[in-house]
Short mmCIF file of C-alpha atoms and ligand atoms in Angstrom, two decimals:
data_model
loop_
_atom_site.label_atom_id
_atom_site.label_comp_id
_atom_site.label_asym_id
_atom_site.label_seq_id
_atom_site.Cartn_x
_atom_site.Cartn_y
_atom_site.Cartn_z
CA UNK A 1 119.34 115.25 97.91
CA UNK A 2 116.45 117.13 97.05
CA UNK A 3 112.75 115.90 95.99
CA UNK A 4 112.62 117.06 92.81
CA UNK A 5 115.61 114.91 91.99
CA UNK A 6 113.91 112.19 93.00
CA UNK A 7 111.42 112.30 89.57
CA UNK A 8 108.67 113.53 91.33
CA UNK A 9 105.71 115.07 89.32
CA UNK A 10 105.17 119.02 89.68
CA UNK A 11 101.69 118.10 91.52
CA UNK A 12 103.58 116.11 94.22
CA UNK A 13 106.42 118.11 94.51
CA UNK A 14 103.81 121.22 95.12
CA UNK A 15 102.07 119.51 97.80
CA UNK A 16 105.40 117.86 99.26
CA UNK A 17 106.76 121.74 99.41
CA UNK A 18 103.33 122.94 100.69
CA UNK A 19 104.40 121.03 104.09
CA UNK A 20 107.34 122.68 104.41
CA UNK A 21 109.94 119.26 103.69
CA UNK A 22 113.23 120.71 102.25
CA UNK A 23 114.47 117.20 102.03
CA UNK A 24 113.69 113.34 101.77
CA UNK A 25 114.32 111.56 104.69
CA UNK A 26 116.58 108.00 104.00
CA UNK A 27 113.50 106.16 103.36
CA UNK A 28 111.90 108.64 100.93
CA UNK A 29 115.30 109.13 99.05
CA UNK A 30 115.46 105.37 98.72
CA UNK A 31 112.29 104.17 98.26
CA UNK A 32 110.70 106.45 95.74
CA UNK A 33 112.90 105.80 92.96
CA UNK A 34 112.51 102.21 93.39
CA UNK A 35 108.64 102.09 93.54
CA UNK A 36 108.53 104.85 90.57
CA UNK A 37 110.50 102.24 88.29
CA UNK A 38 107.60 99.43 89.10
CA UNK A 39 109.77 97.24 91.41
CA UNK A 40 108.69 95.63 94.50
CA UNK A 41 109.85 96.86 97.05
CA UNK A 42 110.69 95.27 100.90
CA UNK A 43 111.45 97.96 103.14
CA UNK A 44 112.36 97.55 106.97
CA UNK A 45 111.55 101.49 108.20
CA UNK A 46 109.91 102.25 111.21
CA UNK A 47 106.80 105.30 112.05
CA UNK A 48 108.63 108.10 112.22
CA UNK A 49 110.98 107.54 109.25
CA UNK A 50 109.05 109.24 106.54
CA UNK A 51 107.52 105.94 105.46
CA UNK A 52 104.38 106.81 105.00
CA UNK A 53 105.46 109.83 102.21
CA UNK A 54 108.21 107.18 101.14
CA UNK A 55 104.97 104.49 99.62
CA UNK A 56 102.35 107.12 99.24
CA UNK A 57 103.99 109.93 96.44
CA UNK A 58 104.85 106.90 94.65
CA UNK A 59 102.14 105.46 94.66
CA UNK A 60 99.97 108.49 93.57
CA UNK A 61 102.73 109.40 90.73
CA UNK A 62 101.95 105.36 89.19
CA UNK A 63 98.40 106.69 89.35
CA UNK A 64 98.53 109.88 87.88
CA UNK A 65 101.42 108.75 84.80
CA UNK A 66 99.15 105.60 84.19
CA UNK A 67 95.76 107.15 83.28
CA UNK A 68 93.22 104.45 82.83
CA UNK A 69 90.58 104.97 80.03
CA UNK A 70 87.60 106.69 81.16
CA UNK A 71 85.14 103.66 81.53
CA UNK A 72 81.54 103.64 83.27
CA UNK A 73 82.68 102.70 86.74
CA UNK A 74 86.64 104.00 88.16
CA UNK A 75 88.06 100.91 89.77
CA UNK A 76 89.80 100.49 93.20
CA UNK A 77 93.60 100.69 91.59
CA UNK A 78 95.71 101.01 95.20
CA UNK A 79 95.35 99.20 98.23
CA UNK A 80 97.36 100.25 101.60
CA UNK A 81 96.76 97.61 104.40
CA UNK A 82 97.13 98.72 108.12
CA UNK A 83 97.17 96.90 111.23
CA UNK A 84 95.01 100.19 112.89
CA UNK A 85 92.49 102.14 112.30
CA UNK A 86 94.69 105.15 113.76
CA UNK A 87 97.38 104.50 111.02
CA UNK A 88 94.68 103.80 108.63
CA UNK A 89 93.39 107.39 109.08
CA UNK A 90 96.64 108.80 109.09
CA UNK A 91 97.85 106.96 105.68
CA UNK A 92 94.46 108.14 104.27
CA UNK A 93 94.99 111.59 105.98
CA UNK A 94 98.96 111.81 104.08
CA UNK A 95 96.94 110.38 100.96
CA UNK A 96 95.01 113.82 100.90
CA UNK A 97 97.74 115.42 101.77
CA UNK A 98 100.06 114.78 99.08
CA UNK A 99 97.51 113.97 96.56
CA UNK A 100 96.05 117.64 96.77
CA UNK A 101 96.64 118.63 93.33
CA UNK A 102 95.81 115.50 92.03
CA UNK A 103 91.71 114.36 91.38
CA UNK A 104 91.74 110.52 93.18
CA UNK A 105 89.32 109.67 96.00
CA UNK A 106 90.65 107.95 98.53
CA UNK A 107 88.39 105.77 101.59
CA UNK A 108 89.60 105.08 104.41
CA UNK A 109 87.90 101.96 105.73
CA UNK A 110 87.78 100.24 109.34
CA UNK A 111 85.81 98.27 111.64
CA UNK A 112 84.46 99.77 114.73
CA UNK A 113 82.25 102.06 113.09
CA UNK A 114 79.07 102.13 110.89
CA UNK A 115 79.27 100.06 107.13
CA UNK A 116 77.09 102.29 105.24
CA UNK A 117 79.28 105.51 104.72
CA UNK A 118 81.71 103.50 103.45
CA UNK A 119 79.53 101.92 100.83
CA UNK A 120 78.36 104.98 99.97
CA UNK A 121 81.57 106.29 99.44
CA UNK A 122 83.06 102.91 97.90
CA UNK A 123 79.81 103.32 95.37
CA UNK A 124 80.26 106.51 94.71
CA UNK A 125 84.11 105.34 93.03
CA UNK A 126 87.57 105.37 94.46
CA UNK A 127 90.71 105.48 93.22
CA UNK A 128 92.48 104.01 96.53
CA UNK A 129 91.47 102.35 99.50
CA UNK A 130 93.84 102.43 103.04
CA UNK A 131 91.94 100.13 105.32
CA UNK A 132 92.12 97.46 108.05
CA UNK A 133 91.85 93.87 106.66
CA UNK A 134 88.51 92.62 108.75
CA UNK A 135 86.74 95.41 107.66
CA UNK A 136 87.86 94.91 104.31
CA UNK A 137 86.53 91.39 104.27
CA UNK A 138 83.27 92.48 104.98
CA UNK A 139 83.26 94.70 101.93
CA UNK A 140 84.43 91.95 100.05
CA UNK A 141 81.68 89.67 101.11
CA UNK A 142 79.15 91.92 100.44
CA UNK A 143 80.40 93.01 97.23
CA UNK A 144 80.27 96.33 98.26
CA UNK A 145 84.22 96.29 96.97
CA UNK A 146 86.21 94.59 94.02
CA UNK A 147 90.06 94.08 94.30
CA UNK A 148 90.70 92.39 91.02
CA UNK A 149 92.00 95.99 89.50
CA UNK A 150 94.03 96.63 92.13
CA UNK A 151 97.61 97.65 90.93
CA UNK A 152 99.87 98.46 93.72
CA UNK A 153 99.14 96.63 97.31
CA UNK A 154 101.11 98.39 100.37
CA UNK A 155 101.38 96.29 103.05
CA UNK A 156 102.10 98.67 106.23
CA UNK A 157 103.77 97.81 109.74
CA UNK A 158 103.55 94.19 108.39
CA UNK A 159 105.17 93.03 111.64
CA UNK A 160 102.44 94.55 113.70
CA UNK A 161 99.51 92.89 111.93
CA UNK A 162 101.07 89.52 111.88
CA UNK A 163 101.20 90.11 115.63
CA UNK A 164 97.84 91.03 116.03
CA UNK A 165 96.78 88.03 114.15
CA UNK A 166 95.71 89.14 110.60
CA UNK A 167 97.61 86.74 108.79
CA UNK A 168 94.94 84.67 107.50
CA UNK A 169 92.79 87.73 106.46
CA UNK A 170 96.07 88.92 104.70
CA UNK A 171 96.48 85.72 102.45
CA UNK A 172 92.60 85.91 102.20
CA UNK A 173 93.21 89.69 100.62
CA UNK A 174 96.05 88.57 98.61
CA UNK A 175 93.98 85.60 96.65
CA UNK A 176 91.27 88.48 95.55
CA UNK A 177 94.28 90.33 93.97
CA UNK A 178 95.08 90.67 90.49
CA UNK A 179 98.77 88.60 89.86
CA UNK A 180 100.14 91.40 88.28
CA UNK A 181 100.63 94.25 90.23
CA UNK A 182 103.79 96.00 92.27
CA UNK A 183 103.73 95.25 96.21
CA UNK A 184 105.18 97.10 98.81
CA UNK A 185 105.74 95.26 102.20
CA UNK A 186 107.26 97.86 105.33
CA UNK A 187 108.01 96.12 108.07
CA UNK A 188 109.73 97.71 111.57
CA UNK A 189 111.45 94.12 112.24
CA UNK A 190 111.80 91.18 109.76
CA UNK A 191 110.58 88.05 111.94
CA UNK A 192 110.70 84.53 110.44
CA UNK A 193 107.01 84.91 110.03
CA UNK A 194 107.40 88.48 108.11
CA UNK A 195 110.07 86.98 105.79
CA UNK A 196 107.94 84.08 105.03
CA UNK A 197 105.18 86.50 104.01
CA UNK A 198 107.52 89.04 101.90
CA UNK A 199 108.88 85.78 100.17
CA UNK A 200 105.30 84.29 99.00
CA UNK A 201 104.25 88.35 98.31
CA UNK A 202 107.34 90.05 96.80
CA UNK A 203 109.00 89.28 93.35
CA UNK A 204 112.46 90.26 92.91
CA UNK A 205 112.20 93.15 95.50
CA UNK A 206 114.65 95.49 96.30
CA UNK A 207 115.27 95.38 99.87
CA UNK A 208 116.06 98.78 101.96
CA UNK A 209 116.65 99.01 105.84
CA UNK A 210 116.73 102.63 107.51
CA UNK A 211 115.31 100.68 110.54
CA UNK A 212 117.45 99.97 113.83
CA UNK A 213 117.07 96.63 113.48
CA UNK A 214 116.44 93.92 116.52
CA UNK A 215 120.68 93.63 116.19
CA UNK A 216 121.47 96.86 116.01
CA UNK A 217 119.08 97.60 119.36
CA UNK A 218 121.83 94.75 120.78
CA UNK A 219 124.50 97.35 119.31
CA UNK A 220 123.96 100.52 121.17
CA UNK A 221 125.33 100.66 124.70
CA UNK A 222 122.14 101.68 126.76
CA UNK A 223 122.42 102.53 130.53
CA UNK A 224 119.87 103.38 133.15
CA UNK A 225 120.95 105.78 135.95
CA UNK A 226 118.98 105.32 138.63
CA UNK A 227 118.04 109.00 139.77
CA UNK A 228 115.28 110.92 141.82
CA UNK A 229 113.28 113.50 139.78
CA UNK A 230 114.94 116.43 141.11
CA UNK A 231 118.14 115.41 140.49
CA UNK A 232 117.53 114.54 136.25
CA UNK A 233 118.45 117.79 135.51
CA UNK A 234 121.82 117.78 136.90
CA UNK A 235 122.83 114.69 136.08
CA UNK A 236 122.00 115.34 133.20
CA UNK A 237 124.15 118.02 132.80
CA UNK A 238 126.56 116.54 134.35
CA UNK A 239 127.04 113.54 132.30
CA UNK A 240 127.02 115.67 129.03
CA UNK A 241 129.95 118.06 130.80
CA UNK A 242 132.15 115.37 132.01
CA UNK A 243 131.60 113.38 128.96
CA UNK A 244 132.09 115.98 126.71
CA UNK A 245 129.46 114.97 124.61
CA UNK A 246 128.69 117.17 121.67
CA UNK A 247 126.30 116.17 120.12
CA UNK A 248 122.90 114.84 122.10
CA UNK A 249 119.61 114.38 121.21
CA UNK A 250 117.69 114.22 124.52
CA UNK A 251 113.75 113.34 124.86
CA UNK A 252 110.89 114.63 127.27
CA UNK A 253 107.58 113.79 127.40
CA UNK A 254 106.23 116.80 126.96
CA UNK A 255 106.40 120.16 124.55
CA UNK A 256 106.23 122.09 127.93
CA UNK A 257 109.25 119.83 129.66
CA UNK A 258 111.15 120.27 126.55
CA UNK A 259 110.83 123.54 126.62
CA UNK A 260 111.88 123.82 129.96
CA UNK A 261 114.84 121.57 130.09
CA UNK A 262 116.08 123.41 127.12
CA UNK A 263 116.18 126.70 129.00
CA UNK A 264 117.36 125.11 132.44
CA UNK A 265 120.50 123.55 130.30
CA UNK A 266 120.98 127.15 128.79
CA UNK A 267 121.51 128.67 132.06
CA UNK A 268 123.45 126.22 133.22
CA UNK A 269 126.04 126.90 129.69
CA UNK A 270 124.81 124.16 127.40
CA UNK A 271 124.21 125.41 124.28
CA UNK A 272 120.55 123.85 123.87
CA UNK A 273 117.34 124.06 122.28
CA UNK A 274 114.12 122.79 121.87
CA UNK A 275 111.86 121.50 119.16
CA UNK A 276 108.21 119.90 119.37
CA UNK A 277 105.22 120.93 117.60
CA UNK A 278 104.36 123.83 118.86
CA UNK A 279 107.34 125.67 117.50
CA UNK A 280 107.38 126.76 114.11
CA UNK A 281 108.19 124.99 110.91
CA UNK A 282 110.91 127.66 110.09
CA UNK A 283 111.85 127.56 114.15
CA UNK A 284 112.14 123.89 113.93
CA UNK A 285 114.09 123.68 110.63
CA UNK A 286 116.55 126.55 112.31
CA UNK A 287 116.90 124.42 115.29
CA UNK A 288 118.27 121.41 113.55
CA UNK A 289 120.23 122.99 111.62
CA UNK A 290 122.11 124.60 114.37
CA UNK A 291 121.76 121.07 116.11
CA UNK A 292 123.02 119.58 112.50
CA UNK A 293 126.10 121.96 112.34
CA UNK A 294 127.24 121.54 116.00
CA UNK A 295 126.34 125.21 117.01
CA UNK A 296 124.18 123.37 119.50
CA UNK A 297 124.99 120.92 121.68
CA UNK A 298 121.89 119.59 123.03
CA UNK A 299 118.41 119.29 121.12
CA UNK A 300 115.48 118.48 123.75
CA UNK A 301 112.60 116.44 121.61
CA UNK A 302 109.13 115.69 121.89
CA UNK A 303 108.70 111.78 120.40
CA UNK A 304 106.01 113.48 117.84
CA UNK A 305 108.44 116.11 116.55
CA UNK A 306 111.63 113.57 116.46
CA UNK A 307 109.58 111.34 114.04
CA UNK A 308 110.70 112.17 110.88
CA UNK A 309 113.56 114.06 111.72
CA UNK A 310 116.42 113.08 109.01
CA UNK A 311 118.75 113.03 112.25
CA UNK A 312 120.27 109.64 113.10
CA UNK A 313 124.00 108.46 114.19
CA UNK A 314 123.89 110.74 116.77
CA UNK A 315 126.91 109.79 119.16
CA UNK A 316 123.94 110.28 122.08
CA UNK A 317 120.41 109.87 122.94
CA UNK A 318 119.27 110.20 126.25
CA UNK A 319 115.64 109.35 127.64
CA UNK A 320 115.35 112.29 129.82
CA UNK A 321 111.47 110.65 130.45
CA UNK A 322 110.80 107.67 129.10
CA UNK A 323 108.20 106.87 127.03
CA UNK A 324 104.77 105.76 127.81
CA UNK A 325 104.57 103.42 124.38
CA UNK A 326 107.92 100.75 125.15
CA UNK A 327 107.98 100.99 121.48
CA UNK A 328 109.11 104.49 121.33
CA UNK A 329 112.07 103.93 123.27
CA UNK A 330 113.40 101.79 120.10
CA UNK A 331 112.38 104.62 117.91
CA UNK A 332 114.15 106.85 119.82
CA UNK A 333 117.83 105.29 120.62
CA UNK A 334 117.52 103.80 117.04
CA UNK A 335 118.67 107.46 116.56
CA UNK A 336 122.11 106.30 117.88
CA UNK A 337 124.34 103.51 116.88
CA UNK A 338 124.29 102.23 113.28
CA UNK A 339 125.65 98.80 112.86
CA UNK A 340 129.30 99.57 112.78
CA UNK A 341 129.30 103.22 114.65
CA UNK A 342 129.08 103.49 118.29
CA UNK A 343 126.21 104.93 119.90
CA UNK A 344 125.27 105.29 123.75
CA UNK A 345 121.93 105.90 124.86
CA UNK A 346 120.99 106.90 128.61
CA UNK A 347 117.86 106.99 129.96
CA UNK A 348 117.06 108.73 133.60
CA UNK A 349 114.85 106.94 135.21
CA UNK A 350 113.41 107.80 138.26
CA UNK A 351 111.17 105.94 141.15
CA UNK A 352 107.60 106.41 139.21
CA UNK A 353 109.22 105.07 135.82
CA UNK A 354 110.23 101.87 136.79
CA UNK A 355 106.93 100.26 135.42
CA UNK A 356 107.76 101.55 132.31
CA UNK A 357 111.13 100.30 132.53
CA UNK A 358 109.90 96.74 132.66
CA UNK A 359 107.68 97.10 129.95
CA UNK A 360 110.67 98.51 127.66
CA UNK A 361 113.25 95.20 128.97
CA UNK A 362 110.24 93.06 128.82
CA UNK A 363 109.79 94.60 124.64
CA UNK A 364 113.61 94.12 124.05
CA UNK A 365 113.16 90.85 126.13
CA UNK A 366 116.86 92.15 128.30
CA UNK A 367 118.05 93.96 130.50
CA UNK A 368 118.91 97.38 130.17
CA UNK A 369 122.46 97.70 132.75
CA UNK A 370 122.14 100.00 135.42
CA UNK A 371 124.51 102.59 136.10
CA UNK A 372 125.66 104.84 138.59
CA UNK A 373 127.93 108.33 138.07
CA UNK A 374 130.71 108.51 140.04
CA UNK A 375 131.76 111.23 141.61
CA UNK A 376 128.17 113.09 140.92
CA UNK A 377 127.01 115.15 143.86
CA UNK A 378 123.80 115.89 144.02
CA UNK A 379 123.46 119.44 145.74
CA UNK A 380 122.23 121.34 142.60
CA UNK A 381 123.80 124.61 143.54
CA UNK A 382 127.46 123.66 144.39
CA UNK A 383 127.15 121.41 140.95
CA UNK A 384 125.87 123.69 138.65
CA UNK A 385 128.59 126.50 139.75
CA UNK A 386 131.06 124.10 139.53
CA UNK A 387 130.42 121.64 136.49
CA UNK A 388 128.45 123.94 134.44
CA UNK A 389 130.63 126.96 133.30
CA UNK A 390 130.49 127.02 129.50
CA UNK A 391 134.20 126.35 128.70
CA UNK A 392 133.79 123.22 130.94
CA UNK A 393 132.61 121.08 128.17
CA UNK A 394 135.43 122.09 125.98
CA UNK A 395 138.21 120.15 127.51
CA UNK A 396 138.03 116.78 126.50
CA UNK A 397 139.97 115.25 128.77
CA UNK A 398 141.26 115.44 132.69
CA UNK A 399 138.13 116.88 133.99
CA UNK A 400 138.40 116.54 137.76
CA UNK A 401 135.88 116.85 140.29
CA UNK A 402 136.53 117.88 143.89
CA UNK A 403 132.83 116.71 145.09
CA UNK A 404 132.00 114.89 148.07
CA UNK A 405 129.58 112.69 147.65
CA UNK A 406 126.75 113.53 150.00
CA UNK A 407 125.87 111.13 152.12
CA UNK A 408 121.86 110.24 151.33
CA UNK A 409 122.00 111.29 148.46
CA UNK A 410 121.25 108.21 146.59
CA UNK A 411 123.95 108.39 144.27
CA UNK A 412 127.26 106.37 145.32
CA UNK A 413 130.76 106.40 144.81
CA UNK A 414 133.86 108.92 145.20
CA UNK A 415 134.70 111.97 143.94
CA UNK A 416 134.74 111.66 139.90
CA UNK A 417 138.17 111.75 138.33
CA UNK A 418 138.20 110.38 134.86
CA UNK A 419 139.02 111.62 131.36
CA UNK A 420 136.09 109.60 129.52
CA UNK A 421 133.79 111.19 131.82
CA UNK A 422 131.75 109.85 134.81
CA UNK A 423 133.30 106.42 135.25
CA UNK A 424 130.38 103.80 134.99
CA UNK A 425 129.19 101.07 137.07
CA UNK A 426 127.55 98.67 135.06
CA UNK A 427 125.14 96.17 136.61
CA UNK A 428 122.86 96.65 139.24
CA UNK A 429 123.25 99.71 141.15
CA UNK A 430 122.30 99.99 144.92
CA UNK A 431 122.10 103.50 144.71
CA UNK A 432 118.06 103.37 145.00
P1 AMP B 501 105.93 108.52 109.13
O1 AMP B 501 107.20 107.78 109.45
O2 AMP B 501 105.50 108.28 107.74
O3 AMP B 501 104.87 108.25 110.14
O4 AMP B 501 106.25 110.08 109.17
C1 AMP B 501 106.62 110.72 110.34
C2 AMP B 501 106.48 112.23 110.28
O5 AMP B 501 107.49 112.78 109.47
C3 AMP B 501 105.18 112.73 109.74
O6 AMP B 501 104.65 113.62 110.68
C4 AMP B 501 105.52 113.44 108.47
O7 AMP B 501 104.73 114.58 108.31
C5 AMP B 501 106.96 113.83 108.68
N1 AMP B 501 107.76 113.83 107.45
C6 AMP B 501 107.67 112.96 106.43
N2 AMP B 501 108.57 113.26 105.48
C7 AMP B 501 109.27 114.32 105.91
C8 AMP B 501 110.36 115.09 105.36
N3 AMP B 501 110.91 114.78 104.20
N4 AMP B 501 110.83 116.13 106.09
C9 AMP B 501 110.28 116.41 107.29
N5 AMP B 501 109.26 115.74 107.85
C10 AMP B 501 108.74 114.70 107.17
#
C-alpha cells in the first residue's frame, strides 16, 4: 500500500514524501479513503498510530477539491477539537506540515494564554481552526469566531476530553454547527459515554479499530519479573535465548539506554538494534526493515520513535523500563496480541519502578501477574558465556541449563530445564 494509491492530491503526497513516510500506517490506509468519499467516520486509533495524518490529509484534500467562491471574508470551514493544548499544537503543527503546498491558514487556539493574538489571527481569516473547546467558547461569545460554515468537525482523543469533563462544552460546540457537514470522532477506547456521543454526532459512519482495545489489553499475557537493575540486562537476554523468541520489540526510556542495550545484546549474540530519534530517517527505515524481515531479532525503542511505527503483532514486547505516562504502557504492548493472535508482553521491573507499576494496574484497573525465571542465575559473567553464544537461540527446543541458583540472588527456583523456555511462576513472586 502506497499513498499515492490512496487518491491523494500531488500537493499532499509532496509534503507526505517530504517527511520521509514510504507507507500509510493501518489507520492512514483506512481512514483516508473513507473521509475522501465524504463519510463519517468513527475511528478507535490511539497517538502513535498515524491518526493525526490519517484526519488531517483528508481533511485538507476536501478543502483544496472544494474551492469556495472568493467572497469578502474566508470562513472557518474545519474544526479539529482537542482535549490539550499540547495536542492542539501538534494537530496544528501536522496541519502546516502537510498543508505546505497548499495556501489555508490554520489557528491554533487554547486557553492559558493571551486572547488577542488569536483574534488577530481569527480576523485576519482562517481556513481551519484546531483548538481546545473552553477557549473556543470564549471566541464564540465574543464573536471573535463563527462556526456556522464549518464543514468537517474532528473530534480528537474523544475519550480523553469526556474524561476531563468537556462534554457539555462539546454539545455546546456541536449546536453552533452547521447540520450538514462530515464528522470525524477518534477515540483510544469506546466507553458507554463515547458511544453515546458518536451515536448523537455520527451519521452512518464507517467504523475502523487499529486500537488495542480495553479487551484485547485483557488478551495479551503480560508478566512482571521482579528484577534488580543490574540484573535487566541478563534476564533479559536470557528470557529471549531460552524462549527462543524471534522477534521482540523491547522499550527503554531513553535514546541513550536504547542505544546501549542494543549494543550490550550485540555482544552478548543477539542480533539487535536500536531506533529513537536521534538516528536517521534512512537509519531508522533500515532498522525496521531488518527488524521487519527477521534479520534482527531484537529492536530496542524509544516510546517517541515506536509511535507510528507500522509494526504491530509482534509475538513480544518487553518493557525493559517502564514508562513514566501508565498510558504508554498500553501503547506499547498494544504492539502485541491482536484479538485472535497470541502476544506476551514482559516488563522488568525493578525496586524504583514499583510506583509506576501501580499507576499502570491501577490504569488497567488489574493486576499485572508476577513472575519469576527459573533456573536464571544471576552472575552476569558465567550467564552470558553460557546462555549467550549466538547459535543458542537457534534451537527451539531442549535448552538446558546447568546453573545453580545463587543463593541471594533474589531470583528463586532450580536450575532451568524446559523446552518453552524459562518455566513461569505466575502470581506473586517472593523473589523481592
Ligand atoms: P500520531 O499517532 O498522529 O500522533 O502520529 C505519530 C507519529 O507517527 C508522528 O510523529 C508522525 O510524524 C508519525 N507518522 C505518521 N504517519 C506516518 C507514516 N505513514 N510513516 C511513518 N511515520 C508516520
Amino acid at each position: 500500500m502506497s499513498f499515492s494509491s490512496l487518491g491523494l492530491s500531488a500537493e499532499l503526497l509532496h509534503a507526505v514524501a517530504d517527511q520521509g513516510y514510504t507507507e500509510p500506517t493501518p489507520v492512514q490506509s483506512r481512514a483516508i479513503p473513507v473521509v475522501l468519499a465524504g463519510r463519517d467516520l468513527q475511528a478507535a486509533a490511539q497517538t502513535g498510530t498515524g491518526k493525526t495524518a490519517g484526519f488531517t490529509l483528508p481533511l485538507l484534500q476536501h478543502l483544496q477539491k472544494n474551492p469556495l467562491e472568493p467572497g469578502r471574508r474566508k470562513p472557518v470551514r474545519a474544526l479539529v477539537l482537542t482535549p490539550t493544548r499540547e495536542l492542539a499544537a501538534q494537530v496544528a503543527e501536522s496541519v502546516q506540515t502537510y498543508g505546505k503546498y497548499l495556501k489555508f491558514n490554520t489557528a491554533v487556539i487554547f486557553g492559558g494564554v493571551n486572547i488577542n493574538p488569536q483574534i488577530d489571527k481569527l480576523r485576519r481569516g482562517v481556513d481551519i481552526v484546531v483548538a481546545t473547546p473552553g477557549r473556543l467558547l470564549d471566541h464564540v461569545q465574543q464573536k471573535t469566531l463563527d462556526l456556522s460554515r464549518i464543514e468537517i468537525l474532528v473530534l480528537d482523543e474523544a475519550d480523553r476530553m469526556l474524561d476531563m469533563g468537556f462534554i457539555r462544552d462539546i454539545r455546546k460546540i456541536l449546536a453552533l454547527l452547521p447540520q450538514r457537514r462530515q464528522n470525524l470522532l477518534f477515540s483510544a477506547t469506546f466507553s458507554e459515554d463515547i458511544r453515546k456521543l458518536a451515536a448523537g454526532l455520527l451519521k452512518n459512519p464507517e467504523t475502523i479499530d487499529v486500537a488495542p482495545r480495553n479487551s484485547t489489553v485483557e488478551l495479551i499475557s503480560q508478566r512482571v519479573f521482579q528484577v534488580d537493575k543490574g540484573h535487566k540486562r541478563e534476564l533479559l537476554a536470557h528470557l529471549i535465548g531460552s524462549g527462543n523468541w524471534r522477534q521482540v520489540l523491547v522499550f527503554t526510556r531513553t535514546k541513550h539506554g536504547a542505544n546501549r542495550l542494543s549494543e550490550q545484546l550485540q555482544q552478548d549474540g543477539i542480533q539487535s538494534t536500536a531506533i529513537h530519534g536521534n538516528k536517521t530517517q534512512g537509519a531508522r527505515t533500515r532498522a525496521l526493515a531488518d527488524f521487519k524481515n527477521n534479520r534482527v531479532r531484537v529492536l530496542v525503542a524509544t516510546d517517541i520513535a515506536a509511535r507510528g511505527l507500522d509494526i504491530d503483532q509482534l509475538p513480544h514486547v518487553v518493557n525493559y523500563e517502564l514508562p513514566n505516562v501508565p498510558e504508554d504502557y498500553v501503547h506499547r504492548i498494544g504492539r502485541t496480541g491482536r484479538a485472535g493472535s497470541t502476544g506476551e508482553a514482559v516488563s522488568l521491573v525493578c525496586g524504583e519502578e514499583r510506583g509506576l507499576l501501580r499507576d499502570i494496574e491501577r490504569l488497567l484497573r488489574m493486576e499485572i501477574p508476577r513472575a519469576a525465571a527459573d533456573g536464571f542465575k544471576p552472575n552476569p559473567n558465567a550467564h552470558l558465556k553460557h546462555d549467550n553464544k549466538p547459535a543458542r537461540g537457534d534451537r527451539p527446543t531442549r535448552h538446558t541449563h546447568s546453573h545453580a541458583h545463587k543463593p541471594g540472588s533474589g531470583w528463586h527456583g532450580r536450575p532451568g530445564s524446559g523446552s518453552r523456555g524459562p518455566r513461569i511462576a505466575a502470581g506473586r513472586s517472593s523473589s523481592r
